[in-house]
mmCIF file of C-alpha atoms in Angstrom:
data_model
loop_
_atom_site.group_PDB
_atom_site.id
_atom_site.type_symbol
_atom_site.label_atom_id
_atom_site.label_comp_id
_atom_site.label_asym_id
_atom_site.label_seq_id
_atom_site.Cartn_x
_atom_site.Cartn_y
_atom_site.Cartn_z
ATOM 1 C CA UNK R 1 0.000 0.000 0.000
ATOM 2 C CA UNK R 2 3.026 2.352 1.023
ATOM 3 C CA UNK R 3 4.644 1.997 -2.309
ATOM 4 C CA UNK R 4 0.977 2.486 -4.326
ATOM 5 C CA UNK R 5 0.851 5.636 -2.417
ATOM 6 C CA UNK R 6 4.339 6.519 -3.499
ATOM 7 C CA UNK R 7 3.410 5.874 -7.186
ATOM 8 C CA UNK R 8 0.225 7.921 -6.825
ATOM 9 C CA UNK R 9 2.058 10.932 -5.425
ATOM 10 C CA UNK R 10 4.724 10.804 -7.847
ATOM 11 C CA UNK R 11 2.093 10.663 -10.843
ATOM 12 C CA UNK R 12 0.379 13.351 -9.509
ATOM 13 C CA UNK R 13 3.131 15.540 -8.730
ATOM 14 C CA UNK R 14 4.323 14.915 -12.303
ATOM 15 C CA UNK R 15 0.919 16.055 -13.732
ATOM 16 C CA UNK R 16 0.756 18.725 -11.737
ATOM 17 C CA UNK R 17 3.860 19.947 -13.142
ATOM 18 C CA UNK R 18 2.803 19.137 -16.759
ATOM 19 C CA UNK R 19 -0.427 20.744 -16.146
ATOM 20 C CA UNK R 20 1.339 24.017 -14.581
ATOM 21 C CA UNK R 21 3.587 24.077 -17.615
ATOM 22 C CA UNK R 22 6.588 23.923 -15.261
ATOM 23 C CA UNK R 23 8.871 20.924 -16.574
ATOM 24 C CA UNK R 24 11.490 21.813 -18.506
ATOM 25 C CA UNK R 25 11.210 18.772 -21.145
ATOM 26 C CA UNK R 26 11.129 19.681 -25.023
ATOM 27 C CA UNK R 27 7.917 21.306 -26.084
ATOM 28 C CA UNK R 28 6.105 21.969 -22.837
ATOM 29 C CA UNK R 29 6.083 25.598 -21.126
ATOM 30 C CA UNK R 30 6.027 27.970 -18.423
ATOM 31 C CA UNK R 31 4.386 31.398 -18.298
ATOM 32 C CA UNK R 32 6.471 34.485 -17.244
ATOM 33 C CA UNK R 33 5.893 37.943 -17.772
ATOM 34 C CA UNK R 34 7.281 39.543 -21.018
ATOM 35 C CA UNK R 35 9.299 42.653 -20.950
ATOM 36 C CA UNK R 36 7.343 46.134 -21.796
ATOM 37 C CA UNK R 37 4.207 45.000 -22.527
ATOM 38 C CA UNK R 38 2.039 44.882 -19.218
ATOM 39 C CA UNK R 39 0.016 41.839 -19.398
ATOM 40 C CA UNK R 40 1.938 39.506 -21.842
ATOM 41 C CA UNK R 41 2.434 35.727 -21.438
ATOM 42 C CA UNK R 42 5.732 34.336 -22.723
ATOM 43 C CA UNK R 43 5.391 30.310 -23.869
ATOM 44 C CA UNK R 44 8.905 29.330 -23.505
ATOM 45 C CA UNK R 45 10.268 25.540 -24.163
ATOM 46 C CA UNK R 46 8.156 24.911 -27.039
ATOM 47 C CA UNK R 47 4.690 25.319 -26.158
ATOM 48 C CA UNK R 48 2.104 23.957 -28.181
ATOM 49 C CA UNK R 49 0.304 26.844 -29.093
ATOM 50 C CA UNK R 50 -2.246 25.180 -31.340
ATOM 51 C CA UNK R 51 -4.216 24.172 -28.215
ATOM 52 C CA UNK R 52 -4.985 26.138 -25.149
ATOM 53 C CA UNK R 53 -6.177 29.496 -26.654
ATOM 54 C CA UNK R 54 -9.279 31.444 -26.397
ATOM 55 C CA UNK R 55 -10.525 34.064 -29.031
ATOM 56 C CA UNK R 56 -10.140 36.557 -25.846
ATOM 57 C CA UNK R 57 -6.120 35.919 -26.219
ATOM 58 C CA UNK R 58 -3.899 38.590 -27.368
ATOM 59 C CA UNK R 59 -2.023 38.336 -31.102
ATOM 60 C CA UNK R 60 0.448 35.680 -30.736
ATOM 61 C CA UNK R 61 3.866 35.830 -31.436
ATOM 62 C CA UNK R 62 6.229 33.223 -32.342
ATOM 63 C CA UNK R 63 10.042 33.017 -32.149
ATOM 64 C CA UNK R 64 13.223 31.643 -31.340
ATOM 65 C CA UNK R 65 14.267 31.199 -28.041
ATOM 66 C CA UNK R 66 16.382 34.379 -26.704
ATOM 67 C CA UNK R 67 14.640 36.354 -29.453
ATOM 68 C CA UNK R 68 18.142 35.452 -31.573
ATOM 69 C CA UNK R 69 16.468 36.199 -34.856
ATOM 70 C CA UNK R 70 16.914 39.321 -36.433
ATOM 71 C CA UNK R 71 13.686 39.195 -38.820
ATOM 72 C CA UNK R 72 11.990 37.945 -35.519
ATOM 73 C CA UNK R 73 13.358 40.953 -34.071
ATOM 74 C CA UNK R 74 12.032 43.528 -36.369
ATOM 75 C CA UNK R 75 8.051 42.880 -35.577
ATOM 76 C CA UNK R 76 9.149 42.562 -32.077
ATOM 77 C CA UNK R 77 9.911 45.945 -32.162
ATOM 78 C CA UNK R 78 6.842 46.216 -34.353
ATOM 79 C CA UNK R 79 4.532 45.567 -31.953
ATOM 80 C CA UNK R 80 6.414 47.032 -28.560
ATOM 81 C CA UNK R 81 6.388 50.689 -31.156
ATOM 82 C CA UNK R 82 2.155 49.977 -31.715
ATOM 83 C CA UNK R 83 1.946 49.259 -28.216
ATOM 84 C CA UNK R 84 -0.526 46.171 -28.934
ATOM 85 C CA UNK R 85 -1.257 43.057 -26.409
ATOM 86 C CA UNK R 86 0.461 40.079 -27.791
ATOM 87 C CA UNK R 87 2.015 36.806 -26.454
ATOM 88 C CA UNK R 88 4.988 35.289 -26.882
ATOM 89 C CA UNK R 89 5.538 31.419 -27.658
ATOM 90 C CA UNK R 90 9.496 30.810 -28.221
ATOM 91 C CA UNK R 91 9.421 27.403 -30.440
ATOM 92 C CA UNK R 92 12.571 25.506 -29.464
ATOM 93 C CA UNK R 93 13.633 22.230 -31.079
ATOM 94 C CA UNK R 94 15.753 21.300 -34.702
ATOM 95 C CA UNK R 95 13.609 20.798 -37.090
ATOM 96 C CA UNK R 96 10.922 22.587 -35.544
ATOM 97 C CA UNK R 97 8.338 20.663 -33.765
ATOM 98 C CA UNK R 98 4.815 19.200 -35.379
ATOM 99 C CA UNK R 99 2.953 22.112 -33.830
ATOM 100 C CA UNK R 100 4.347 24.951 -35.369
ATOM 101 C CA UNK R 101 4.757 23.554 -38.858
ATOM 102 C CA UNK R 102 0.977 23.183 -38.242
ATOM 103 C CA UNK R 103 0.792 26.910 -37.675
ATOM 104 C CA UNK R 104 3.437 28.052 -40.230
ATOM 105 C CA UNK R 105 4.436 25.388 -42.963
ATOM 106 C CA UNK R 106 7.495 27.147 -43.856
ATOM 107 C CA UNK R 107 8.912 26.265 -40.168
ATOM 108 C CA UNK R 108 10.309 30.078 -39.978
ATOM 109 C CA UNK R 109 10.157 32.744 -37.340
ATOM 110 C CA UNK R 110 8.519 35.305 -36.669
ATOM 111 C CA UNK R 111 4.406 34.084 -37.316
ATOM 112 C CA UNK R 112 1.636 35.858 -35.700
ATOM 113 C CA UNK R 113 -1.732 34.389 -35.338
ATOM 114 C CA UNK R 114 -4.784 36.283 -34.480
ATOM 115 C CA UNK R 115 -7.912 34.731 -32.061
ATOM 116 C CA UNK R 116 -10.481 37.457 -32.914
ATOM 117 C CA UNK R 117 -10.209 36.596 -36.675
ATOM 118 C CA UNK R 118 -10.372 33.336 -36.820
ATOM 119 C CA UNK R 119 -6.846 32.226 -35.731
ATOM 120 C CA UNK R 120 -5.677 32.844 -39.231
ATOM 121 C CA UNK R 121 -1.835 33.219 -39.315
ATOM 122 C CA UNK R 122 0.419 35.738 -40.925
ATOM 123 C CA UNK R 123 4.317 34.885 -41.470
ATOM 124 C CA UNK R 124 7.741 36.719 -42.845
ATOM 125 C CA UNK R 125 8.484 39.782 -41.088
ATOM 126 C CA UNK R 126 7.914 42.458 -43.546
ATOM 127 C CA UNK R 127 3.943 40.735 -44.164
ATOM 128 C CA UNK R 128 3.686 40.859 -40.868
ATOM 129 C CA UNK R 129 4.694 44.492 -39.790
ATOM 130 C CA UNK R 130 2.832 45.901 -42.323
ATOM 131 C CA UNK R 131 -0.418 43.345 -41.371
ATOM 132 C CA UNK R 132 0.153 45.110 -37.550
ATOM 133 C CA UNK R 133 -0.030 48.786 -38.820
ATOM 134 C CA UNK R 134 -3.274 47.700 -40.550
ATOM 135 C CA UNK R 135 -4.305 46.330 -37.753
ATOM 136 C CA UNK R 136 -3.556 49.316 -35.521
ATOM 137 C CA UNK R 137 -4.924 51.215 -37.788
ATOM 138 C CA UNK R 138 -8.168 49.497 -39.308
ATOM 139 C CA UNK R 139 -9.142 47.193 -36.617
ATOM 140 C CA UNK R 140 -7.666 49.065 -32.901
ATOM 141 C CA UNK R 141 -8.427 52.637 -34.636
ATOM 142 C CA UNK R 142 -5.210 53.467 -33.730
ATOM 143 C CA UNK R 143 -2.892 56.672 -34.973
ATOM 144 C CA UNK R 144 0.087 55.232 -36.448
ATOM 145 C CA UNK R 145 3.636 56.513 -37.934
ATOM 146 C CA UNK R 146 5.262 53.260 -38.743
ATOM 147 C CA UNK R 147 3.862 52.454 -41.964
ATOM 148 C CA UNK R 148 2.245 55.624 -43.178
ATOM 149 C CA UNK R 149 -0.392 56.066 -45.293
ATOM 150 C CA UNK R 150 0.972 58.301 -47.786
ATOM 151 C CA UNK R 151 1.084 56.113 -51.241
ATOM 152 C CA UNK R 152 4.569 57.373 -51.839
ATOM 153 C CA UNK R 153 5.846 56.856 -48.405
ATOM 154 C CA UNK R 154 4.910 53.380 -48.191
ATOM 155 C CA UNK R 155 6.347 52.750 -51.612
ATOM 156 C CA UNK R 156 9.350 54.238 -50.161
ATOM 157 C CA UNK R 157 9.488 52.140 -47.323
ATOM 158 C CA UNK R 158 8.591 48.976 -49.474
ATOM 159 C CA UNK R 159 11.635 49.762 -51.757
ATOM 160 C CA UNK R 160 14.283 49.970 -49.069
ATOM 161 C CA UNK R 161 12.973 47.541 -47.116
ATOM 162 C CA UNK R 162 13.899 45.372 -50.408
ATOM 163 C CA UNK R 163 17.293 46.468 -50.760
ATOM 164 C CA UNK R 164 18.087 45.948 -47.322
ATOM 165 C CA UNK R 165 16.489 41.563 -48.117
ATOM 166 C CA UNK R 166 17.890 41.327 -51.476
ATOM 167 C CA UNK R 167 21.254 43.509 -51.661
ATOM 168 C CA UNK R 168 22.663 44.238 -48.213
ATOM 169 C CA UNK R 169 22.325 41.331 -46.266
ATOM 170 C CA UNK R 170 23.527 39.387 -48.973
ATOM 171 C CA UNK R 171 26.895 41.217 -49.010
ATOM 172 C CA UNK R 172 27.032 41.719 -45.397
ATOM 173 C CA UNK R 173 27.156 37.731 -44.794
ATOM 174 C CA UNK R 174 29.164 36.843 -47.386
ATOM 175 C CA UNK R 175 32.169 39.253 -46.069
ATOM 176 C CA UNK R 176 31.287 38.403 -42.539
ATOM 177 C CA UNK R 177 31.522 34.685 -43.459
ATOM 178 C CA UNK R 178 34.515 35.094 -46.084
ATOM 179 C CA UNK R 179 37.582 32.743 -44.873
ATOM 180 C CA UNK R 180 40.092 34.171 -47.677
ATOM 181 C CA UNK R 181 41.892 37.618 -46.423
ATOM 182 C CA UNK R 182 42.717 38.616 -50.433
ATOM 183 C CA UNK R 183 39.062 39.229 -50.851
ATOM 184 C CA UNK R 184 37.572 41.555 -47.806
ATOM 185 C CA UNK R 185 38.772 44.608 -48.913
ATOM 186 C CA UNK R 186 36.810 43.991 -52.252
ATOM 187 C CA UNK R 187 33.471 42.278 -49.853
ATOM 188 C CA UNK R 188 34.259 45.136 -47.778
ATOM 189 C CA UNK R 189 33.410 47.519 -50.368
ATOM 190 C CA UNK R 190 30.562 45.973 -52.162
ATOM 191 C CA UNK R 191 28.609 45.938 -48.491
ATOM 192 C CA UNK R 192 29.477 49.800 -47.698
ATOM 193 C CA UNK R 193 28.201 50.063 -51.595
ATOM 194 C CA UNK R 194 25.111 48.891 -50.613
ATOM 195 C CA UNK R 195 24.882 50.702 -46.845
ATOM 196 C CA UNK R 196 25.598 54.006 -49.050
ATOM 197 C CA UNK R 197 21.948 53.546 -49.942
ATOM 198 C CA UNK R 198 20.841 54.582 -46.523
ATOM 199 C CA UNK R 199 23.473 57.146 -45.805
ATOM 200 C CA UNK R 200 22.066 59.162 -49.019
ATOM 201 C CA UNK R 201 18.380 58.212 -47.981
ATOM 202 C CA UNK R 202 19.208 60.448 -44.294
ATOM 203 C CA UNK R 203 21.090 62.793 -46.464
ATOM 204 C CA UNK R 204 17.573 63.208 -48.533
ATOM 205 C CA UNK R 205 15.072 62.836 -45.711
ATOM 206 C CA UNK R 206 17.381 65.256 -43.304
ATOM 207 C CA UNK R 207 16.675 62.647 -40.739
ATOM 208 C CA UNK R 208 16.939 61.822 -37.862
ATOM 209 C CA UNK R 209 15.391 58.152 -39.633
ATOM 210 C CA UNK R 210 15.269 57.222 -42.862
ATOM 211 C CA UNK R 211 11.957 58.915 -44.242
ATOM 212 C CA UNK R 212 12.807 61.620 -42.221
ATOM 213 C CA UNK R 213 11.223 63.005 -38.520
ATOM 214 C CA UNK R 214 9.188 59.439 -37.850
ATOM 215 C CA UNK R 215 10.814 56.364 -36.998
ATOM 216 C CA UNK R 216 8.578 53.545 -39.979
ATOM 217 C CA UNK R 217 8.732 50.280 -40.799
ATOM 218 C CA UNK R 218 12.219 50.948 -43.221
ATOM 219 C CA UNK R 219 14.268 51.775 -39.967
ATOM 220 C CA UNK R 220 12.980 48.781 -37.920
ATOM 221 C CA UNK R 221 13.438 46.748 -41.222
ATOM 222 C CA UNK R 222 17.232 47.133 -41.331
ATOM 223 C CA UNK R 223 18.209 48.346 -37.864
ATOM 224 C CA UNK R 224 18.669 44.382 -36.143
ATOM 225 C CA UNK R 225 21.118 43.479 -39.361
ATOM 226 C CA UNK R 226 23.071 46.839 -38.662
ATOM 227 C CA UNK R 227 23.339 46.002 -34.965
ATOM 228 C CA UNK R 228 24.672 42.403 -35.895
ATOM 229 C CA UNK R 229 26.670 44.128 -38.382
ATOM 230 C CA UNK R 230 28.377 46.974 -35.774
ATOM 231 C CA UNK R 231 29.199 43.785 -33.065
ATOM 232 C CA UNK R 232 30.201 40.650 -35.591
ATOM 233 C CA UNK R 233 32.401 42.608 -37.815
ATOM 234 C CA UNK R 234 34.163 44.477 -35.031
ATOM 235 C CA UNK R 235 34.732 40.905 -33.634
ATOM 236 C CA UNK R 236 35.979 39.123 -36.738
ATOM 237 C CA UNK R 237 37.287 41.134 -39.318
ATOM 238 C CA UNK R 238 38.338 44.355 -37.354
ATOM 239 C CA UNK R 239 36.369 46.063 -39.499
ATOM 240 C CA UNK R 240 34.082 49.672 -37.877
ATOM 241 C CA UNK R 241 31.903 51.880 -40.518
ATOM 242 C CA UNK R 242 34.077 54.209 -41.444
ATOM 243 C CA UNK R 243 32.581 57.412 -39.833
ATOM 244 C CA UNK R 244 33.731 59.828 -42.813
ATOM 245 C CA UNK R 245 31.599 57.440 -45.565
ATOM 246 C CA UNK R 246 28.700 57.153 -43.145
ATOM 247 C CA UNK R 247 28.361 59.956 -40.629
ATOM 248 C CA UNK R 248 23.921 60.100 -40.987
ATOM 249 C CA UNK R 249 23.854 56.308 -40.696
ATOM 250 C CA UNK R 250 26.161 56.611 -38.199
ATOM 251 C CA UNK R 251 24.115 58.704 -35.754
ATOM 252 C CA UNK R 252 21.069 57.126 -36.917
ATOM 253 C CA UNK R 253 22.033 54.041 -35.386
ATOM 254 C CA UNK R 254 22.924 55.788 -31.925
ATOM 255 C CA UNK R 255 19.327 57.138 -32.043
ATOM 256 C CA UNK R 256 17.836 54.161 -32.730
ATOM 257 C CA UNK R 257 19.263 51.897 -30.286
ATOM 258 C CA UNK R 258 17.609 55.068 -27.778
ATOM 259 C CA UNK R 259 14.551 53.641 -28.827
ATOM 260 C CA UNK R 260 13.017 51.534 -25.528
ATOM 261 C CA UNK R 261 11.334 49.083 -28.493
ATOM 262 C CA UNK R 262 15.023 48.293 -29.463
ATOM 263 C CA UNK R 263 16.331 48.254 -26.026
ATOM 264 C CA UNK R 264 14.068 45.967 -25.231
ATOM 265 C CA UNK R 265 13.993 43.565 -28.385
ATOM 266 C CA UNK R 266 17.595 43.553 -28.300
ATOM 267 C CA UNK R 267 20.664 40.911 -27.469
ATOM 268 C CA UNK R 268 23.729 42.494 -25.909
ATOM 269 C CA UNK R 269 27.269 42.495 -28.008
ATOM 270 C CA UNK R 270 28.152 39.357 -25.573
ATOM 271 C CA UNK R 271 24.834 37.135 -27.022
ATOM 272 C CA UNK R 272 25.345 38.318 -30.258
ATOM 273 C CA UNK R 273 29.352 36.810 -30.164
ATOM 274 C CA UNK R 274 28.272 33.577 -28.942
ATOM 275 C CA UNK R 275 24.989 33.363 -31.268
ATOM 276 C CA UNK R 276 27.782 34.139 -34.407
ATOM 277 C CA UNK R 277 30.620 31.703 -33.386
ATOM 278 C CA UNK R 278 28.050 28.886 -33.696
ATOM 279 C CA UNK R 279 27.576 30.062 -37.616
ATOM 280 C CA UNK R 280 31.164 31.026 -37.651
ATOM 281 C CA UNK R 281 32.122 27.166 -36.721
ATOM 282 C CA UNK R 282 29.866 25.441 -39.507
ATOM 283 C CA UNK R 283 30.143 27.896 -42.366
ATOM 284 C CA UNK R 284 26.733 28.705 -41.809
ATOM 285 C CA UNK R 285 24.931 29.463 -45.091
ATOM 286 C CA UNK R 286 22.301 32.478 -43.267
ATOM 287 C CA UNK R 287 19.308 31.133 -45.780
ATOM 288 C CA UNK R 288 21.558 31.488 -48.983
ATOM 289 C CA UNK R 289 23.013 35.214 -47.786
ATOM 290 C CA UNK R 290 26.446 33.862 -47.630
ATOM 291 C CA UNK R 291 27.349 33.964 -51.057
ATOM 292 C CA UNK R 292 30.584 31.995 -50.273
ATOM 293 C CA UNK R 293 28.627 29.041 -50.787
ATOM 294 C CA UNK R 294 27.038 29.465 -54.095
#
């Protein structure tokens, strides 16, 4: 009978636990409070988010663990500028677990997924930052800066946001991850080639941000690749902007990094370091932006 007893108790201890979301096994979860936003729940371990919710729940947001992920990074920032309720489910695990290819088939952070409309999902960053301004704006009736609604401006906005996916990241990888010395000065120049775009956008605009007096989607777009750029290049190749080619972008970035949205959605130089030597060790490809490995 002692020992029964001493079964039962364990059981129930251990669903207790399971129930409370507090064992720290792959894809179960614990609730904390997330930074900023008074209210939030933050799913960490690998929750699985496609149960549990009610159509009263806040937007969720999905990312990595440690918010690591730059593109994750930018709607963070997204939503801590709009000021909306969301909560946070960090999906752990390589490949990414059942669940969340459920939720987005492409197995990528960030996803959002909305209660009140259905649960319907909305993935890749720049989709979803513009879906939240639309949101603020259509559905919370809320006065917005960050994607304006000026056709030009958001055309704008759109345009650099596409230079900054499809030009500079490329060649800021591909220097980063370049292992042969005789070509950085040359991978050196072809990414300050491409940063020039947003040193002659400020120049333009007059600044302080890109479009000028409002901080928009097209600062938030870039700013987390910049900040990887300032720490990771410093690091590895010795390599600083140099502040007579760049001096807008330059203090652009110190007034950005004032905002408490980036403060807040950011990793310190230290994370950053250790998050890059792991990509440094395997030759990591960054989704085909290290051109070393075409």
């Amino acid at each position: 009978m002692f020992m029964i007893n001493i079964a039962q108790f364990v059981l129930s201890f251990y669903l207790f636990q399971k129930c409370h979301g507090l064992l720290s096994l792959p894809f179960t979860s614990f609730k904390t409070r997330a930074p900023v936003m008074k209210g939030n729940q933050r799913f960490m371990g690998g929750y699985d988010a496609t149960i549990g919710a009610d159509p009263s729940t806040p937007l969720q947001f999905f990312t990595l663990p440690g918010n690591t992920c730059p593109y994750a990074q930018r709607t963070l920032i997204t939503l801590y500028e709009l000021g909306i309720p969301f909560d946070v489910t960090e999906v752990s695990g390589r490949p990414m677990p059942d669940w969340y290819l459920k939720i987005n088939p492409r197995g990528k952070v960030p996803a959002i997924r909305i209660p009140t409309c259905d649960y319907e999902v909305v993935y890749e960053s720049a989709i979803c930052n513009e879906f939240l301004c639309d949101y603020a704006t259509h559905v919370l009736k809320m006065h917005q800066e960050l994607m304006p609604q000026d056709p030009m401006m958001r055309a704008r906005i759109r345009l650099l946001n596409d230079h900054c996916d499809n030009i500079f990241s490329k060649t800021q990888f591909t220097y980063l991850m370049n292992k042969e010395k005789e070509r950085d000065i040359q991978l050196a120049n072809d990414m300050e080639e491409a940063l020039m775009v947003y040193e002659k956008a400020l120049d333009k605009s007059g600044g302080p941000y890109l479009l000028g007096n409002q901080f928009t989607l097209a600062d938030l777009h870039v700013l987390p690749f910049i900040q990887r750029l300032v720490v990771s290049l410093r690091h590895w190749k010795d390599y600083k902007l140099p502040q007579d080619k760049f001096p807008r972008l330059l203090v652009w970035f110190s007034s950005c990094l004032e905002r408490e949205s980036v403060k807040t959605s950011s990793m310190d130089d230290g994370k950053i370091i250790e998050v890059y030597q792991r990509f440094m060790d395997v030759n990591y490809s960054f989704g085909g932006l290290n051109k070393n490995q075409s």
